[in-house]
Coordinates of C-alpha atoms in Angstrom, one line a residue:
Chain J
M237 CA 0.0 0.0 0.0
K238 CA 1.4 3.4 -0.9
K239 CA 2.2 5.9 1.8
L240 CA -1.0 7.8 2.7
K241 CA -1.6 11.3 4.1
R242 CA -2.8 11.3 7.6
S243 CA -6.4 12.1 6.6
A244 CA -6.5 9.2 4.2
R245 CA -4.8 6.9 6.7
L246 CA -7.6 7.7 9.3
V247 CA -10.2 6.7 6.8
E248 CA -8.3 3.5 5.9
M249 CA -7.7 2.5 9.5
T250 CA -11.3 3.1 10.4
Q251 CA -12.6 0.8 7.7
Y252 CA -9.9 -1.8 8.4
L253 CA -10.9 -2.0 12.1
L254 CA -14.6 -2.0 11.5
N255 CA -14.3 -4.9 9.0
R256 CA -12.2 -6.9 11.5
P257 CA -14.0 -7.0 14.8
H258 CA -12.6 -9.1 17.7
T259 CA -9.3 -9.4 15.9
L260 CA -5.9 -8.3 17.4
I261 CA -4.0 -6.2 14.9
S262 CA -0.4 -5.5 15.8
L263 CA 0.8 -1.9 15.7
T264 CA 3.7 -3.2 13.6
A265 CA 1.3 -4.5 11.0
F266 CA -0.4 -1.1 10.9
A267 CA 3.0 0.7 10.8
D268 CA 4.1 -1.5 7.9
R269 CA 0.8 -1.2 6.0
Y270 CA 0.9 2.6 6.1
Q271 CA 4.7 3.0 6.1
S272 CA 4.3 5.2 9.2
A273 CA 6.0 5.4 12.6
K274 CA 4.2 3.5 15.4
S275 CA 3.9 6.8 17.3
S276 CA 1.8 8.3 14.4
I277 CA -0.3 5.1 14.3
S278 CA -0.9 5.4 18.1
E279 CA -2.1 8.9 17.7
D280 CA -4.5 7.9 14.9
L281 CA -5.8 5.1 17.0
A282 CA -6.5 7.5 19.9
I283 CA -8.6 9.6 17.6
I284 CA -10.5 6.6 16.3
K285 CA -11.0 5.2 19.8
E286 CA -12.5 8.5 20.9
V287 CA -15.0 8.6 18.0
F288 CA -16.0 5.0 18.3
E289 CA -16.6 5.3 22.0
E290 CA -18.4 8.6 21.7
E291 CA -20.6 7.2 19.0
G292 CA -21.3 4.0 21.0
L293 CA -19.8 1.8 18.3
G294 CA -17.8 -0.2 20.7
E295 CA -14.5 -0.3 22.3
L296 CA -11.0 -0.1 20.9
H297 CA -8.5 -1.8 23.2
T298 CA -4.9 -1.0 22.8
L299 CA -2.3 -3.3 24.3
A300 CA 1.1 -1.7 24.8
G301 CA 4.5 -3.3 24.4
A302 CA 6.4 -5.1 21.7
A303 CA 3.6 -7.6 21.2
G304 CA 1.1 -4.8 21.4
G305 CA -1.8 -4.2 19.2
V306 CA -5.4 -3.0 18.9
K307 CA -8.7 -4.8 18.9
Y308 CA -12.1 -3.5 18.0
T309 CA -15.0 -4.9 20.1
P310 CA -18.4 -3.9 18.7
K311 CA -20.8 -2.9 21.4
M312 CA -23.9 -0.9 21.7
N313 CA -24.5 1.5 24.6
V314 CA -27.6 0.8 26.7
D315 CA -29.4 4.0 25.8
E316 CA -29.2 3.3 22.1
A317 CA -30.2 -0.3 22.6
K318 CA -33.2 0.7 24.7
K319 CA -34.3 3.2 22.1
I320 CA -34.2 0.6 19.4
M321 CA -35.8 -2.1 21.4
E322 CA -38.6 0.1 22.6
S323 CA -39.4 0.9 19.0
V324 CA -39.2 -2.8 18.2
C325 CA -41.6 -3.6 21.1
R326 CA -44.2 -1.1 19.8
Q327 CA -44.0 -2.7 16.3
L328 CA -44.3 -6.2 17.7
E329 CA -47.5 -5.1 19.6
Q330 CA -49.4 -4.5 16.3
P331 CA -52.5 -6.7 16.6
E332 CA -52.1 -8.3 13.1
R333 CA -48.9 -10.0 14.4
V334 CA -50.7 -12.3 16.7
L335 CA -50.6 -15.9 15.3
P336 CA -52.5 -19.0 16.5
G337 CA -50.9 -20.4 19.6
G338 CA -49.8 -17.1 21.0
Y339 CA -46.9 -16.8 18.5
L340 CA -45.9 -13.5 17.0
Y341 CA -45.3 -12.8 13.3
M342 CA -41.9 -11.2 13.3
T343 CA -40.3 -12.6 10.1
D344 CA -40.6 -9.2 8.3
M345 CA -38.5 -7.6 11.1
L346 CA -35.9 -10.4 11.0
G347 CA -35.6 -9.7 7.3
Q348 CA -34.3 -6.2 7.8
P349 CA -30.4 -6.0 7.6
G350 CA -30.2 -2.7 9.6
L351 CA -32.2 -4.0 12.6
L352 CA -30.4 -7.3 12.5
A353 CA -27.0 -5.5 12.7
D354 CA -28.3 -3.7 15.7
I355 CA -29.5 -6.9 17.4
G356 CA -26.2 -8.5 16.6
R357 CA -24.4 -5.7 18.4
M358 CA -26.7 -6.1 21.4
F359 CA -26.0 -9.8 21.7
A360 CA -22.3 -9.1 21.1
T361 CA -22.5 -6.6 24.0
A362 CA -24.2 -9.1 26.3
F363 CA -21.7 -11.8 25.7
A364 CA -18.5 -9.8 25.1
S365 CA -16.8 -11.1 28.2
K366 CA -17.6 -14.7 27.6
D367 CA -15.1 -17.2 26.1
I368 CA -16.9 -18.4 23.0
D369 CA -15.8 -20.6 20.0
V370 CA -18.9 -20.9 18.0
I371 CA -22.5 -19.7 17.7
M372 CA -25.3 -22.2 17.3
T373 CA -28.9 -21.8 16.3
V374 CA -31.7 -24.1 14.9
E375 CA -33.3 -23.5 11.6
T376 CA -35.0 -21.3 10.4
K377 CA -35.9 -18.0 12.0
G378 CA -32.9 -17.8 14.4
I379 CA -30.4 -18.0 11.6
P380 CA -30.2 -14.3 10.7
L381 CA -29.8 -13.4 14.4
A382 CA -27.0 -15.9 14.8
Y383 CA -25.2 -14.6 11.8
A384 CA -25.6 -11.0 12.8
T385 CA -24.1 -11.8 16.2
A386 CA -21.4 -13.8 14.6
A387 CA -20.4 -11.0 12.3
C388 CA -19.9 -8.7 15.3
M389 CA -18.0 -11.3 17.3
N390 CA -16.0 -12.8 14.5
L391 CA -17.2 -16.3 15.2
P392 CA -18.4 -19.2 13.0
V393 CA -22.0 -20.3 13.0
V394 CA -23.4 -23.8 13.2
I395 CA -27.0 -24.5 12.2
V396 CA -28.9 -27.4 13.7
R397 CA -31.4 -29.0 11.3
R398 CA -35.0 -29.7 12.4
D399 CA -35.1 -33.1 10.8
N400 CA -32.8 -36.0 10.4
K401 CA -32.4 -35.6 6.6
V402 CA -28.8 -34.4 7.1
T403 CA -26.9 -35.3 4.0
E404 CA -23.6 -34.3 5.4
G405 CA -22.1 -37.5 6.5
S406 CA -22.7 -39.0 10.0
A407 CA -25.0 -36.9 12.2
V408 CA -26.2 -36.9 15.7
S409 CA -30.0 -36.7 16.2
I410 CA -31.9 -36.1 19.4
N411 CA -35.6 -36.0 20.2
Y412 CA -36.9 -33.0 22.1
V413 CA -40.2 -31.8 23.4
S414 CA -41.1 -28.4 22.2
G415 CA -42.5 -26.7 25.3
S416 CA -45.3 -24.9 23.5
N417 CA -47.1 -27.8 21.8
K418 CA -45.7 -30.8 23.7
R419 CA -44.9 -32.7 20.5
I420 CA -41.8 -34.8 20.2
Q421 CA -39.6 -33.4 17.5
T422 CA -36.1 -34.3 16.1
M423 CA -33.1 -32.1 15.6
S424 CA -29.8 -33.1 14.1
L425 CA -26.3 -31.9 13.6
A426 CA -23.6 -33.3 11.3
R427 CA -20.8 -34.9 13.3
R428 CA -18.1 -32.8 11.5
A429 CA -20.0 -29.5 12.2
L430 CA -18.8 -29.1 15.8
K431 CA -15.5 -29.9 17.5
E432 CA -15.5 -31.6 20.9
Q433 CA -15.1 -29.2 23.9
S434 CA -16.3 -26.2 21.9
R435 CA -17.8 -23.4 23.9
V436 CA -21.1 -22.5 22.3
L437 CA -23.3 -19.5 22.4
I438 CA -26.9 -20.5 21.5
I439 CA -29.0 -17.8 19.8
D440 CA -32.7 -18.1 18.9
D441 CA -35.6 -15.8 17.9
F442 CA -38.3 -16.9 20.3
M443 CA -38.5 -18.9 23.6
K444 CA -41.5 -20.1 25.5
A445 CA -40.7 -22.8 28.0
G446 CA -37.3 -23.3 26.3
G447 CA -37.8 -26.8 24.9
T448 CA -36.0 -26.1 21.7
I449 CA -33.1 -24.5 23.4
Q450 CA -33.0 -27.3 25.9
G451 CA -32.8 -29.7 22.9
M452 CA -29.8 -27.8 21.6
M453 CA -28.2 -28.1 25.0
D454 CA -28.8 -31.8 25.0
L455 CA -27.2 -32.0 21.5
L456 CA -24.2 -30.1 22.8
H457 CA -23.8 -32.7 25.5
E458 CA -23.6 -35.4 22.8
F459 CA -20.7 -33.5 21.2
N460 CA -19.0 -33.0 24.6
A461 CA -19.4 -29.3 24.0
H462 CA -20.3 -26.6 26.5
V463 CA -23.0 -23.9 26.7
A464 CA -21.3 -20.6 27.0
G465 CA -24.5 -18.5 26.9
V466 CA -28.1 -18.3 25.6
G467 CA -29.5 -15.3 23.8
V468 CA -33.1 -15.0 22.6
F469 CA -34.6 -12.1 20.8
V470 CA -38.1 -12.4 22.4
E471 CA -39.0 -14.5 25.4
S472 CA -42.6 -15.3 26.3
G473 CA -43.0 -14.4 29.9
E474 CA -46.5 -15.9 30.0
L475 CA -45.5 -18.8 32.1
E476 CA -44.9 -19.5 35.7
S477 CA -41.2 -19.3 36.2
E478 CA -41.0 -22.9 37.4
D479 CA -42.1 -24.0 33.9
R480 CA -39.0 -22.5 32.4
L481 CA -36.5 -25.3 31.7
F482 CA -33.5 -23.2 32.5
E483 CA -32.8 -19.8 34.0
D484 CA -29.6 -18.4 32.6
Y485 CA -30.4 -16.6 29.3
V486 CA -30.4 -13.1 27.9
S487 CA -33.6 -11.8 26.2
L488 CA -33.9 -8.5 24.4
A489 CA -37.7 -8.3 24.6
K490 CA -40.4 -10.1 26.7
L491 CA -44.0 -10.9 25.6
T492 CA -45.9 -10.5 28.9
A493 CA -49.5 -10.9 27.8
V494 CA -51.4 -12.1 24.7
D495 CA -55.2 -11.8 24.4
L496 CA -56.0 -14.1 21.5
K497 CA -59.5 -12.7 21.3
T498 CA -58.6 -9.0 21.1
K499 CA -55.2 -9.7 19.6
Q500 CA -53.8 -7.3 22.2
T501 CA -50.2 -8.0 23.3
T502 CA -47.9 -6.4 25.8
I503 CA -44.2 -6.5 25.0
V504 CA -41.6 -5.0 27.3
L505 CA -37.8 -4.8 27.4
G506 CA -36.1 -8.1 28.1
N507 CA -33.7 -9.0 30.9
F508 CA -30.7 -7.7 28.9
F509 CA -31.8 -4.3 30.2
D510 CA -32.0 -5.4 33.9
N511 CA -28.2 -5.5 34.2
P512 CA -26.6 -4.3 30.9
Q513 CA -22.9 -5.1 30.4
T514 CA -22.1 -1.8 28.8
Chain F
M169 CA -23.4 15.8 17.9
K170 CA -20.7 18.1 19.1
K171 CA -18.5 19.9 16.6
L172 CA -15.6 17.6 15.7
K173 CA -12.1 18.3 14.5
R174 CA -11.5 17.3 10.9
S175 CA -9.6 14.1 11.8
A176 CA -12.4 12.9 14.1
R177 CA -15.0 13.9 11.5
L178 CA -13.3 11.7 8.9
V179 CA -13.4 8.7 11.2
E180 CA -17.1 9.5 12.0
M181 CA -18.1 10.0 8.3
T182 CA -16.3 6.8 7.3
Q183 CA -18.1 4.6 9.8
Y184 CA -21.4 6.4 9.0
L185 CA -21.1 5.6 5.3
L186 CA -19.9 2.0 5.8
N187 CA -22.8 1.3 8.1
R188 CA -25.4 2.8 5.6
P189 CA -24.7 1.2 2.2
H190 CA -27.0 2.0 -0.8
T191 CA -28.5 5.0 1.2
L192 CA -28.5 8.5 -0.2
I193 CA -27.2 10.9 2.6
S194 CA -27.7 14.6 1.8
L195 CA -24.8 16.9 2.2
T196 CA -27.1 19.1 4.4
A197 CA -27.6 16.2 6.8
F198 CA -23.8 15.7 7.1
A199 CA -23.3 19.5 7.4
D200 CA -25.9 19.6 10.2
R201 CA -24.6 16.5 11.9
Y202 CA -21.0 17.9 12.0
Q203 CA -21.9 21.6 12.2
S204 CA -19.5 22.2 9.3
A205 CA -19.7 24.0 6.0
K206 CA -20.8 21.9 3.0
S207 CA -17.5 22.8 1.3
S208 CA -15.6 21.0 4.1
I209 CA -17.9 18.0 4.0
S210 CA -17.3 17.8 0.2
E211 CA -13.5 17.8 0.8
D212 CA -13.8 15.1 3.3
L213 CA -15.9 13.0 1.0
A214 CA -13.3 13.4 -1.7
I215 CA -10.7 11.9 0.6
I216 CA -13.0 9.0 1.7
K217 CA -14.0 8.4 -2.0
E218 CA -10.3 8.0 -3.0
V219 CA -9.5 5.6 -0.1
F220 CA -12.7 3.5 -0.7
E221 CA -12.0 3.2 -4.4
E222 CA -8.3 2.5 -4.0
E223 CA -9.0 -0.1 -1.4
G224 CA -11.6 -1.7 -3.6
L225 CA -14.3 -1.2 -1.0
G226 CA -16.8 0.1 -3.5
E227 CA -17.9 3.4 -4.9
L228 CA -18.9 6.7 -3.4
H229 CA -21.2 8.6 -5.7
T230 CA -21.7 12.2 -5.0
L231 CA -24.7 14.0 -6.5
A232 CA -24.3 17.8 -6.9
G233 CA -26.9 20.4 -6.4
A234 CA -29.4 21.4 -3.7
A235 CA -30.8 17.9 -3.5
G236 CA -27.3 16.5 -3.7
G237 CA -25.9 13.9 -1.5
V238 CA -23.6 10.9 -1.3
K239 CA -24.2 7.2 -1.6
Y240 CA -21.9 4.3 -0.8
T241 CA -22.2 1.3 -3.0
P242 CA -20.2 -1.7 -1.7
K243 CA -18.3 -3.5 -4.4
M244 CA -15.3 -5.8 -4.8
N245 CA -12.8 -5.4 -7.5
V246 CA -12.4 -8.4 -9.8
D247 CA -8.8 -9.1 -8.8
E248 CA -9.6 -9.4 -5.1
A249 CA -12.7 -11.5 -5.9
K250 CA -10.7 -13.8 -8.1
K251 CA -8.0 -14.2 -5.3
I252 CA -10.7 -15.1 -2.7
M253 CA -12.7 -17.4 -5.0
E254 CA -9.6 -19.2 -6.2
S255 CA -8.7 -20.0 -2.6
V256 CA -12.3 -21.1 -2.0
C257 CA -12.2 -23.4 -5.0
R258 CA -9.0 -25.1 -3.7
Q259 CA -10.7 -25.6 -0.3
L260 CA -13.9 -27.0 -2.0
E261 CA -11.8 -29.5 -3.9
Q262 CA -10.7 -31.3 -0.7
P263 CA -11.8 -35.0 -1.2
E264 CA -13.5 -35.3 2.1
R265 CA -16.1 -32.7 0.9
V266 CA -17.6 -35.1 -1.6
L267 CA -21.0 -36.2 -0.4
P268 CA -23.3 -38.9 -1.9
G269 CA -25.1 -37.7 -5.0
G270 CA -22.2 -35.5 -6.1
Y271 CA -23.0 -32.8 -3.5
L272 CA -20.3 -30.9 -1.7
Y273 CA -20.0 -30.3 2.0
M274 CA -19.5 -26.6 2.3
T275 CA -21.6 -25.8 5.4
D276 CA -18.4 -25.0 7.4
M277 CA -17.3 -22.4 4.8
L278 CA -20.8 -20.8 4.8
G279 CA -20.5 -20.5 8.6
Q280 CA -17.5 -18.1 8.4
P281 CA -18.7 -14.5 8.7
G282 CA -15.6 -13.1 7.0
L283 CA -16.0 -15.2 3.8
L284 CA -19.8 -14.5 3.8
A285 CA -19.1 -10.8 3.9
D286 CA -16.8 -11.2 0.9
I287 CA -19.4 -13.3 -1.0
G288 CA -22.0 -10.7 -0.2
R289 CA -19.9 -8.0 -1.7
M290 CA -19.4 -10.1 -4.9
F291 CA -23.1 -10.6 -5.4
A292 CA -23.6 -6.9 -4.6
T293 CA -21.1 -6.1 -7.3
A294 CA -22.8 -8.4 -9.8
F295 CA -26.2 -7.0 -9.2
A296 CA -25.4 -3.3 -8.4
S297 CA -27.0 -2.0 -11.6
K298 CA -30.2 -3.9 -11.2
D299 CA -33.4 -2.5 -9.7
I300 CA -34.2 -4.8 -6.8
D301 CA -36.7 -4.6 -3.9
V302 CA -36.0 -7.8 -2.0
I303 CA -33.7 -10.8 -1.8
M304 CA -35.2 -14.3 -1.7
T305 CA -33.7 -17.6 -0.8
V306 CA -35.0 -21.0 0.3
E307 CA -34.1 -22.6 3.6
T308 CA -31.5 -23.6 4.8
K309 CA -28.0 -23.2 3.4
G310 CA -28.7 -20.2 1.1
I311 CA -29.9 -18.1 4.1
P312 CA -26.5 -16.7 5.2
L313 CA -25.6 -15.9 1.6
A314 CA -28.8 -14.0 1.1
Y315 CA -28.3 -12.0 4.3
A316 CA -24.7 -11.2 3.5
T317 CA -25.8 -9.8 0.1
A318 CA -28.7 -8.0 1.7
A319 CA -26.4 -6.3 4.2
C320 CA -24.3 -4.9 1.3
M321 CA -27.3 -3.8 -0.7
N322 CA -29.5 -2.6 2.1
L323 CA -32.4 -4.8 1.1
P324 CA -34.8 -7.0 3.0
V325 CA -34.7 -10.8 2.9
V326 CA -37.6 -13.2 2.3
I327 CA -37.1 -16.9 3.2
V328 CA -39.1 -19.6 1.4
R329 CA -39.9 -22.6 3.5
R330 CA -39.3 -26.1 2.3
D331 CA -42.6 -27.4 3.7
N332 CA -46.1 -26.2 4.0
K333 CA -46.0 -25.9 7.8
V334 CA -46.0 -22.1 7.5
T335 CA -47.6 -20.8 10.7
E336 CA -47.7 -17.2 9.5
G337 CA -51.2 -16.8 8.2
S338 CA -52.3 -17.7 4.7
A339 CA -49.5 -19.0 2.5
V340 CA -48.9 -19.9 -1.1
S341 CA -47.4 -23.4 -1.7
I342 CA -46.1 -24.8 -5.0
N343 CA -44.7 -28.2 -5.9
Y344 CA -41.4 -28.4 -7.7
V345 CA -39.1 -31.1 -9.0
S346 CA -35.6 -30.9 -7.7
G347 CA -33.5 -31.5 -10.7
S348 CA -31.0 -33.6 -8.9
N349 CA -33.2 -36.3 -7.5
K350 CA -36.4 -35.9 -9.5
R351 CA -38.6 -36.0 -6.4
I352 CA -41.6 -33.7 -6.1
Q353 CA -41.2 -31.4 -3.2
T354 CA -43.1 -28.4 -1.7
M355 CA -42.1 -24.9 -1.0
S356 CA -44.2 -22.2 0.6
L357 CA -44.2 -18.5 1.4
A358 CA -46.5 -16.6 3.7
R359 CA -48.8 -14.3 1.7
R360 CA -47.8 -11.3 3.7
A361 CA -44.1 -11.9 3.2
L362 CA -43.9 -10.4 -0.3
K363 CA -45.7 -7.5 -2.0
E364 CA -47.1 -7.8 -5.5
Q365 CA -44.8 -6.4 -8.2
S366 CA -41.7 -6.8 -6.1
R367 CA -38.5 -7.1 -8.1
V368 CA -36.7 -10.1 -6.5
L369 CA -33.1 -11.2 -6.5
I370 CA -32.8 -15.0 -5.9
I371 CA -29.7 -16.2 -4.0
D372 CA -28.8 -19.8 -3.3
D373 CA -25.8 -21.9 -2.4
F374 CA -25.8 -24.6 -5.0
M375 CA -27.5 -25.2 -8.3
K376 CA -27.5 -28.3 -10.5
A377 CA -30.3 -28.3 -13.1
G378 CA -31.9 -25.4 -11.3
G379 CA -35.2 -27.0 -10.2
T380 CA -35.2 -25.4 -6.8
I381 CA -34.6 -21.9 -8.3
Q382 CA -37.2 -22.6 -11.0
G383 CA -39.5 -23.4 -8.1
M384 CA -38.8 -20.0 -6.5
M385 CA -39.5 -18.4 -9.9
D386 CA -42.8 -20.1 -10.1
L387 CA -43.6 -19.0 -6.6
L388 CA -42.8 -15.4 -7.6
H389 CA -45.2 -15.7 -10.4
E390 CA -48.0 -16.6 -7.9
F391 CA -47.2 -13.3 -6.1
N392 CA -47.2 -11.3 -9.4
A393 CA -43.6 -10.5 -8.6
H394 CA -40.6 -10.4 -10.9
V395 CA -37.2 -12.0 -11.1
A396 CA -34.5 -9.3 -11.1
G397 CA -31.6 -11.7 -11.0
V398 CA -30.3 -15.1 -9.8
G399 CA -27.0 -15.6 -8.0
V400 CA -25.6 -18.9 -6.9
F401 CA -22.4 -19.6 -4.9
V402 CA -21.5 -22.9 -6.7
E403 CA -23.1 -24.2 -9.9
S404 CA -22.6 -27.8 -11.0
G405 CA -21.5 -27.7 -14.6
E406 CA -21.7 -31.4 -14.8
L407 CA -24.8 -31.3 -17.1
E408 CA -25.4 -30.8 -20.8
S409 CA -26.4 -27.2 -21.1
E410 CA -29.9 -28.1 -22.5
D411 CA -30.6 -29.7 -19.1
R412 CA -30.3 -26.3 -17.3
L413 CA -33.8 -25.0 -16.7
F414 CA -32.8 -21.3 -17.3
E415 CA -29.7 -19.5 -18.5
D416 CA -29.6 -16.1 -16.9
Y417 CA -27.7 -16.5 -13.6
V418 CA -24.5 -15.5 -11.9
S419 CA -22.3 -18.1 -10.3
L420 CA -19.1 -17.5 -8.3
A421 CA -17.7 -21.0 -8.7
K422 CA -18.4 -24.0 -10.9
L423 CA -18.1 -27.7 -10.1
T424 CA -17.0 -29.2 -13.5
A425 CA -16.2 -32.8 -12.5
V426 CA -16.8 -35.2 -9.6
D427 CA -15.3 -38.7 -9.5
L428 CA -17.4 -40.4 -6.8
K429 CA -14.8 -43.3 -6.6
T430 CA -11.7 -41.3 -6.1
K431 CA -13.6 -38.3 -4.5
Q432 CA -11.6 -36.0 -6.9
T433 CA -13.4 -32.8 -7.9
T434 CA -12.5 -30.0 -10.2
I435 CA -13.9 -26.5 -9.2
V436 CA -13.2 -23.5 -11.3
L437 CA -14.3 -19.8 -11.2
G438 CA -17.9 -19.2 -12.0
N439 CA -19.4 -17.1 -14.8
F440 CA -19.2 -14.0 -12.6
F441 CA -15.6 -13.8 -13.7
D442 CA -16.4 -14.1 -17.5
N443 CA -17.7 -10.6 -17.6
P444 CA -17.3 -8.9 -14.2
Q445 CA -19.3 -5.8 -13.5
T446 CA -16.5 -4.0 -11.7

């Protein structure tokens, strides 16, 4: 790369960092890339850090010393997250979204790349301090949320199939009982899709009693892998808490009441906002 | 936002543009946001434009005049795309990827957010000049590709289900014959998921004869919607061309030979590289 003026270098470094979240970049690499002194690079990074943090884009951690470097950790500050999720809650309360069984139509919202990027940053904020190797979800609606989170955290995604028609070599299948309709269902994952001992963040779109997520946890057990966290976009809070299959999860929104006759719902902020990690 | 120094403003504008692809931002909005003269904003944009174009990040179009503004169009230059896809082809040729029926295991690669972002930029480059309202794919493996493309093009995604268990109100189902195994299958889309007259870009991971994509086209017809383009990650070129159900598509890679006994495959660059739109 040719030697850049400082103004161009700032633009270049900004895009370079934004496109490589959760990746340690050595100051030497930057100095070589821009044919500049490390001291100039450090000054530039200080400017970028201030803007990123002021804008609530996340944190820029600089490690000093010979092995030093810089890492961009995308985060969202709690005020911005609250503003976005309050608007999401109002949209989810539209009566035409109520589906049979007390489910909510939210596929249209999960199709919007801008909102997904925001949700990904919220989950990345919630789980920033956890040691995670891979993000897992089950087809179909959780997939975009898992990828949006993965993009912010620089992690691979593994998708569990809802049948046993996996055509990808040997697979592990388990049966699980979906909490909502009490039916026995099957989910499968190709043996080669997940390494043993992986630390796994489970992401899904909607959780009632948590049977589907419990199924993913049981599947992880078969792979000798570990649950590093559970994040759901919307939880249904319409149950007695003893009916919930597990307690340790992060939700961004909570459906607290559905009246199937009037199609009135009440949706409030999820437990992410009880104790935000920002 | 408080008034920023020029260096900080460049960082801020860079992130603002990168996070809002395919969106016209008026110079007035920038001038207000940064409490700066439009002439300064224009100078900053010229610097950003030069870096983006030199780095192959895409184009920054500035429209002059009172209604003027700036729009960032993510693209990838053909040399970078070629380098990435040649490495992808070598990885896809690994013998352990050959699955029964001449399919390729590529789920692991489609789980990598960095590669997905690159592929998204390639499809965004291929279809940059098309008028598109929405991106469509069919579950499951095409979903991350569709979202990666959508993120670059600032478009919503619609996912067709492979069954008729759609729980999202009235749905349209069609039967289609998958070209590879000649079985009749069903795909469905909720009526409310797609507006009439939408111009739709179809994205999928793998195409043999094209039966699944033809099915999506038939489904679009039921919605009075239009095909604006078809993009596939890997096409199988193992057929006589008269067996292909349609001709107008963009592929990034092409499987030209599979030997099921030796598990040797040959994978070359797709037709995207015959006449790249960069």
